[in-house]
PDB file of C-alpha atoms in Angstrom:
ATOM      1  CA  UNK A   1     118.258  81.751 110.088  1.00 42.00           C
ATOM      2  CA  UNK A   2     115.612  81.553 112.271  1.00 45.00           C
ATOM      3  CA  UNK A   3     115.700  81.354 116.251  1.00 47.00           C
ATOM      4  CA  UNK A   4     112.628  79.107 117.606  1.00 46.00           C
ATOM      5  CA  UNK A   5     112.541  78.756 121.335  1.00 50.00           C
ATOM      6  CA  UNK A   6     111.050  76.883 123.500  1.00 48.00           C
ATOM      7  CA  UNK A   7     107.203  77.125 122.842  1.00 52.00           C
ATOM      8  CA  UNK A   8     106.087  79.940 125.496  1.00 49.00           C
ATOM      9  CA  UNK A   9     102.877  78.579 127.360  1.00 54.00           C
ATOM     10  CA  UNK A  10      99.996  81.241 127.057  1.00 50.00           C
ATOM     11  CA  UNK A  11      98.631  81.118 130.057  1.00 57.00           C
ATOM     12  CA  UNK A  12      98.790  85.443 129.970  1.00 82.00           C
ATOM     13  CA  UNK A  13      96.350  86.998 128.238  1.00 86.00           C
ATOM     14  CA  UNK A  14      99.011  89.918 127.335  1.00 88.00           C
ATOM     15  CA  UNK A  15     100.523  86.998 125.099  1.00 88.00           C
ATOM     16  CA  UNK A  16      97.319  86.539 123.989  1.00 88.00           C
ATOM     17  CA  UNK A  17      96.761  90.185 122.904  1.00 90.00           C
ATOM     18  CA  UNK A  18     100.297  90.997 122.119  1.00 91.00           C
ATOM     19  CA  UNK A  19     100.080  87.674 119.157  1.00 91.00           C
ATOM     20  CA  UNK A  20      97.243  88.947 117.895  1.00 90.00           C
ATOM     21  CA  UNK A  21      98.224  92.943 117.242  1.00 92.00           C
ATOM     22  CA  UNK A  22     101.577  91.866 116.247  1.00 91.00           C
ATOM     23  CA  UNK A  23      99.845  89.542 113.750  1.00 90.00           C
ATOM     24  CA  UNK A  24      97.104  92.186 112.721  1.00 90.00           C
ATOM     25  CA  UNK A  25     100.188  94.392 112.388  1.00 90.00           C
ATOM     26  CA  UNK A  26     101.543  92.068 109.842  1.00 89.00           C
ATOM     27  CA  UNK A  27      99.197  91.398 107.864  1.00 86.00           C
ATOM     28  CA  UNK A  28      98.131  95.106 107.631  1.00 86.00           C
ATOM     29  CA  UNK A  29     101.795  95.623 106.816  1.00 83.00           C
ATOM     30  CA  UNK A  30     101.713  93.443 104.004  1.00 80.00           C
ATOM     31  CA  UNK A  31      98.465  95.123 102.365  1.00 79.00           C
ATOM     32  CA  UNK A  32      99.288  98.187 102.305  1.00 75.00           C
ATOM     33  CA  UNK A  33     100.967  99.343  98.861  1.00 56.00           C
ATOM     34  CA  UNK A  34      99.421  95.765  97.529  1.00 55.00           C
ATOM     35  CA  UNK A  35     102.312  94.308  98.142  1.00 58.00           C
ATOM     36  CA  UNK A  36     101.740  90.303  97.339  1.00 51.00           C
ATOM     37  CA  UNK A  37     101.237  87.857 100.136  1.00 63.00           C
ATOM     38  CA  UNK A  38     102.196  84.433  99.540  1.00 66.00           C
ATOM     39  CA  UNK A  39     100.648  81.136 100.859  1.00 70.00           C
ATOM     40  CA  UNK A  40     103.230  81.305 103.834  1.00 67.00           C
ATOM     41  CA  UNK A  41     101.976  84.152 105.314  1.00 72.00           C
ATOM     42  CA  UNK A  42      98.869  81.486 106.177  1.00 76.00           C
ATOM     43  CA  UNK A  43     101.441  80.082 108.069  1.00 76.00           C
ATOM     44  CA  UNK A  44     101.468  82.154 111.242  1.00 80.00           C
ATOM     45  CA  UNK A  45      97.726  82.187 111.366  1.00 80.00           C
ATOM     46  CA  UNK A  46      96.927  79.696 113.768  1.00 80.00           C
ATOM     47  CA  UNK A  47     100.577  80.054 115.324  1.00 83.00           C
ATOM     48  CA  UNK A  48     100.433  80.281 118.571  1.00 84.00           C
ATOM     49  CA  UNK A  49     103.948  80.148 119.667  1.00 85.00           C
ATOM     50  CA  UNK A  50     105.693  83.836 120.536  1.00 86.00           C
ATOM     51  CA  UNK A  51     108.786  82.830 119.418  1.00 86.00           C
ATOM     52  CA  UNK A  52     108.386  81.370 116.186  1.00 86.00           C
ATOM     53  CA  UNK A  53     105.697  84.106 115.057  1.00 87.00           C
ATOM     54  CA  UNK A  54     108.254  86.826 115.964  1.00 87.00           C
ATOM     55  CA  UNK A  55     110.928  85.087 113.994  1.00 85.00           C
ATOM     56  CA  UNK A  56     108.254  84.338 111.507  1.00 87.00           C
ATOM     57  CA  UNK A  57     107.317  88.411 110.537  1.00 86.00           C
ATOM     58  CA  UNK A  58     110.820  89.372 111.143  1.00 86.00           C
ATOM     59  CA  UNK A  59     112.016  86.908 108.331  1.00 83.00           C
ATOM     60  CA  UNK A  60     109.207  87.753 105.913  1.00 81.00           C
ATOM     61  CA  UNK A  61     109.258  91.897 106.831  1.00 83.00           C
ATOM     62  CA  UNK A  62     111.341  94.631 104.823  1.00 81.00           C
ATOM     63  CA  UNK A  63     112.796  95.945 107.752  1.00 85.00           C
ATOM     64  CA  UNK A  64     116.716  96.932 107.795  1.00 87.00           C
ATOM     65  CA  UNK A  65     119.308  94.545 108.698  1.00 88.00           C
ATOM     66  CA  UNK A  66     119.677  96.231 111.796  1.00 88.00           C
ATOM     67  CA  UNK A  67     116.381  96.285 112.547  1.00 88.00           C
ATOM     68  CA  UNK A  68     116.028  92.494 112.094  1.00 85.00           C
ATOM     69  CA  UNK A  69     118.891  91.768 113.608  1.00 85.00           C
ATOM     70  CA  UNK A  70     118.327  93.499 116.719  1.00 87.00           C
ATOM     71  CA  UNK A  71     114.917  91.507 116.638  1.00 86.00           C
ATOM     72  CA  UNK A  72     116.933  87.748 116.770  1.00 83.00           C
ATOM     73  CA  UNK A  73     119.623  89.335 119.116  1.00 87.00           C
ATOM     74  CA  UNK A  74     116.545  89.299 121.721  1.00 88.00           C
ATOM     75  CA  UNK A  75     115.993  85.886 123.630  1.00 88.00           C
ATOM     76  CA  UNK A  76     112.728  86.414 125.145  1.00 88.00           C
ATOM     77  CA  UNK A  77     109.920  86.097 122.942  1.00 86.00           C
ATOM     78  CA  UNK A  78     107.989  88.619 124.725  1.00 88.00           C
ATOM     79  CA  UNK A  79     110.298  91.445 124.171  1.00 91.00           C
ATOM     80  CA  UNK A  80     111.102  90.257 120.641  1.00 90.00           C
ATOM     81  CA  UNK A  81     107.704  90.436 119.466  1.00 91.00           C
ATOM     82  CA  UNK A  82     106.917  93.374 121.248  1.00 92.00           C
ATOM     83  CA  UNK A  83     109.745  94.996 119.512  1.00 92.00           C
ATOM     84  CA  UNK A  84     108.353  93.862 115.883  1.00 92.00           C
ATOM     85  CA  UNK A  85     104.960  95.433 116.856  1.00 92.00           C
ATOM     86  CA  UNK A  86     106.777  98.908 117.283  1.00 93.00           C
ATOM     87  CA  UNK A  87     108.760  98.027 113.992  1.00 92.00           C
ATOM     88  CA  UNK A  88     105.285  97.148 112.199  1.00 92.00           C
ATOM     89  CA  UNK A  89     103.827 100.392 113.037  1.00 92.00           C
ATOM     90  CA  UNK A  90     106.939 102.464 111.910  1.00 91.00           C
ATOM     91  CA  UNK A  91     107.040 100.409 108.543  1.00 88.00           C
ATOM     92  CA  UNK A  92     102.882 101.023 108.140  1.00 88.00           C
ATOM     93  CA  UNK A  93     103.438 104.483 108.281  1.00 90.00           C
ATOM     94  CA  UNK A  94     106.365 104.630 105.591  1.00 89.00           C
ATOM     95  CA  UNK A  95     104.122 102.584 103.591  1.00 86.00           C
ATOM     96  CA  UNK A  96     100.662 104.651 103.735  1.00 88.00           C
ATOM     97  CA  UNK A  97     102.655 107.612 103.071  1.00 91.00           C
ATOM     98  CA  UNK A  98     103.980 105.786 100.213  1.00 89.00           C
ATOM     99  CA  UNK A  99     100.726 104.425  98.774  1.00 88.00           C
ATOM    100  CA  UNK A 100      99.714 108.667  99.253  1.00 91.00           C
ATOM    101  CA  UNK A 101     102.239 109.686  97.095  1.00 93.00           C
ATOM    102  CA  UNK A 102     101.181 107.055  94.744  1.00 90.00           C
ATOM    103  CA  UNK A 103      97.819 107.669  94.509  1.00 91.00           C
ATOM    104  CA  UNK A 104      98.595 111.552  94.340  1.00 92.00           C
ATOM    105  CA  UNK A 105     101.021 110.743  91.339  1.00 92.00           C
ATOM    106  CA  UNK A 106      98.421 108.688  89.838  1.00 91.00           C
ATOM    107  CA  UNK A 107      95.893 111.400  90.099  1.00 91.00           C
ATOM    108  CA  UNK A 108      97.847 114.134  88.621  1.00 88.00           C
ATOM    109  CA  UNK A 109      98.633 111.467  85.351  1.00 89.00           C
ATOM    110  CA  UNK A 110      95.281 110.722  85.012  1.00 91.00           C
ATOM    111  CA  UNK A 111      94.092 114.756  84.884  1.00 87.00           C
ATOM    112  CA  UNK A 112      97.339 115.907  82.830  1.00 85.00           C
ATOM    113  CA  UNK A 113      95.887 112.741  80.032  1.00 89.00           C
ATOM    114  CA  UNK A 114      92.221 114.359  80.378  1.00 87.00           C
ATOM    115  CA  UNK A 115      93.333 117.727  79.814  1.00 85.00           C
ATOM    116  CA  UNK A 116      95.578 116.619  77.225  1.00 86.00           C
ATOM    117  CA  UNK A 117      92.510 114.482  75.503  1.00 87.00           C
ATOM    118  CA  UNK A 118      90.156 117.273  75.729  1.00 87.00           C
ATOM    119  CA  UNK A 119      93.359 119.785  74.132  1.00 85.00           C
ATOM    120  CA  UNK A 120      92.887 117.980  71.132  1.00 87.00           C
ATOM    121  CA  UNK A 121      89.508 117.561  71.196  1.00 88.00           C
ATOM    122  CA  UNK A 122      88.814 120.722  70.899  1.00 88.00           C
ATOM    123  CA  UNK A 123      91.827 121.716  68.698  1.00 85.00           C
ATOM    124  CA  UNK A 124      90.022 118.902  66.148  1.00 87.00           C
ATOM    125  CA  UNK A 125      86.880 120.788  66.540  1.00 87.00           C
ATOM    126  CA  UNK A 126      88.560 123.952  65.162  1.00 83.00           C
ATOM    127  CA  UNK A 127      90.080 122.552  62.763  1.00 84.00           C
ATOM    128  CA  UNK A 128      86.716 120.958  61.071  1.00 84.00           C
ATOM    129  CA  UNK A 129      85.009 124.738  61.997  1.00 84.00           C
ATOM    130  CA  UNK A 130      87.936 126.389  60.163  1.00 78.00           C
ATOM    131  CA  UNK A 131      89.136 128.175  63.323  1.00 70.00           C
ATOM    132  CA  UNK A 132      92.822 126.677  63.226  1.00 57.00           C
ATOM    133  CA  UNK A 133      94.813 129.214  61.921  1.00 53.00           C
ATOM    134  CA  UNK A 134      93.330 132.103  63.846  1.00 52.00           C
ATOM    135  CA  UNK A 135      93.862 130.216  66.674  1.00 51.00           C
ATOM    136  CA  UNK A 136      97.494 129.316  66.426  1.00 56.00           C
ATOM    137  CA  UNK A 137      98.103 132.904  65.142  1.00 57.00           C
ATOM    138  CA  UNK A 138      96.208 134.257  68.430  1.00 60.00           C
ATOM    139  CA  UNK A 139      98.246 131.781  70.532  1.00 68.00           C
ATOM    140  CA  UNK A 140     101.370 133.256  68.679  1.00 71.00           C
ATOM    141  CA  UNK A 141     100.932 136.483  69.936  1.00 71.00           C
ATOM    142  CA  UNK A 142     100.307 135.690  73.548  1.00 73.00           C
ATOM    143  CA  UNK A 143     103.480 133.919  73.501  1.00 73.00           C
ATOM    144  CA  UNK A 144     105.361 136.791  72.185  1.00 75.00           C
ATOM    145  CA  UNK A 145     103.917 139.063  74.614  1.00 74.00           C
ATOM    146  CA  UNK A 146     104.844 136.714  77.486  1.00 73.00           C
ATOM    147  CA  UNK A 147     108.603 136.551  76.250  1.00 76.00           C
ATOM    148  CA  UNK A 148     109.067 140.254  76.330  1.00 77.00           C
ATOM    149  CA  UNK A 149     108.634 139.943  80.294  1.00 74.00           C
ATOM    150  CA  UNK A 150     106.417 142.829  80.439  1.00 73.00           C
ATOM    151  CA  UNK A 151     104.616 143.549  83.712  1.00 74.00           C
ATOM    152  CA  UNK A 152     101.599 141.700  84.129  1.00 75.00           C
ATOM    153  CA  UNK A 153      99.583 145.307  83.483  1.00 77.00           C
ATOM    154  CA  UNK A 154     101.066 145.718  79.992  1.00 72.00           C
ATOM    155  CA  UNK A 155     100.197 141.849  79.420  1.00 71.00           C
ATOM    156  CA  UNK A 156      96.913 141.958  79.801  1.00 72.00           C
ATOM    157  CA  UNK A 157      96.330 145.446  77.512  1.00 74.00           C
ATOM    158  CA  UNK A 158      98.131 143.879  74.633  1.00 69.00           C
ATOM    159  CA  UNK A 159      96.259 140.374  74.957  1.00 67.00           C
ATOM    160  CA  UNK A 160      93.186 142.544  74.801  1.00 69.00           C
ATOM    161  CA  UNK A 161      93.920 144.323  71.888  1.00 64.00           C
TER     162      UNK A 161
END
C-alpha cells in the first residue's frame, strides 16, 4: 500500500531539485536494459507532491523488500525520497552493468555465427574446387598431433612436414 502525506508545500528549492533528480533517476532507471514503461509512469510527471512521488517510484521500482520497506517506514517525505535517489543510483548501476554483459554476450553470438557462416563458406568453396578431402585429411593429422600432447616445438615440425 501506499503512504501519501500531507502534500509538502515547495516553497524550498532543494524540494525542487531533489523531485526532479529523483524523477530523472527514475525514469533513467526504467530505460536502462529497455525495460517497458507503462502509461503510469506519466503519472508522476507533473507530480509535484514529495510524498506521493516517493511512494510512487518505490511502488513501481525492483528494489528488495527491504529496501522498499525501509522507504515507507520513513515519514518525512524529504528523507524518503532522498533515500530512493541513493536506491536509484545503486539499481542504475546493477542495471548498466547488466545491459554490458548483454551487449558483450550479444557480441560474442553474433562473431561465433560469422565465423561459423564464413566456416562453411569456405568449406563449400572446397568442396566445388575439389579440395575437400585433402583438407579433412590435413585437418586429421593436426588433430592427431595435438592429442599426443607433444611440446609445442615437436607440434609445429610435424604440422610442417
Amino acid at each position: 500500500t501506499l503512504i501519501y502525506d500531507e502534500p509538502v508545500n515547495m516553497v524550498s528549492e532543494r524540494d525542487i531539485a531533489l523531485l526532479r533528480r529523483a524523477k530523472e533517476l527514475f525514469f533513467e532507471c526504467a530505460s536502462i536494459g529497455n525495460r517497458p514503461q507503462d502509461e503510469s509512469y506519466l503519472s508522476i510527471v507533473d507530480n509535484e507532491d514529495l510524498g506521493s512521488v516517493s511512494d510512487f517510484i518505490a511502488h513501481y521500482t525492483s528494489f528488495k523488500f527491504t529496501e522498499k520497506q525501509s522507504v515507507l517506514d520513513e515519514l518525512n517525505p524529504r528523507r524518503r525520497l532522498s533515500i530512493l535517489c541513493d536506491l536509484l543510483l545503486e539499481e542504475m548501476k546493477v542495471r548498466s552493468i547488466e545491459q554490458e554483459l548483454s551487449d558483450k554476450v550479444k557480441e560474442n553470438m553474433e562473431k561465433n555465427e560469422r565465423d561459423y557462416y564464413l566456416r562453411e563458406q569456405m568449406r563449400a568453396i572446397r568442396e566445388e574446387l575439389g579440395e575437400g578431402d585433402e583438407h579433412s585429411e590435413f585437418s586429421d593429422f593436426e588433430k592427431r598431433i595435438l592429442l599426443l600432447n607433444l611440446d609445442e616445438e615437436w607440434e609445429k615440425k610435424l604440422a610442417a612436414k
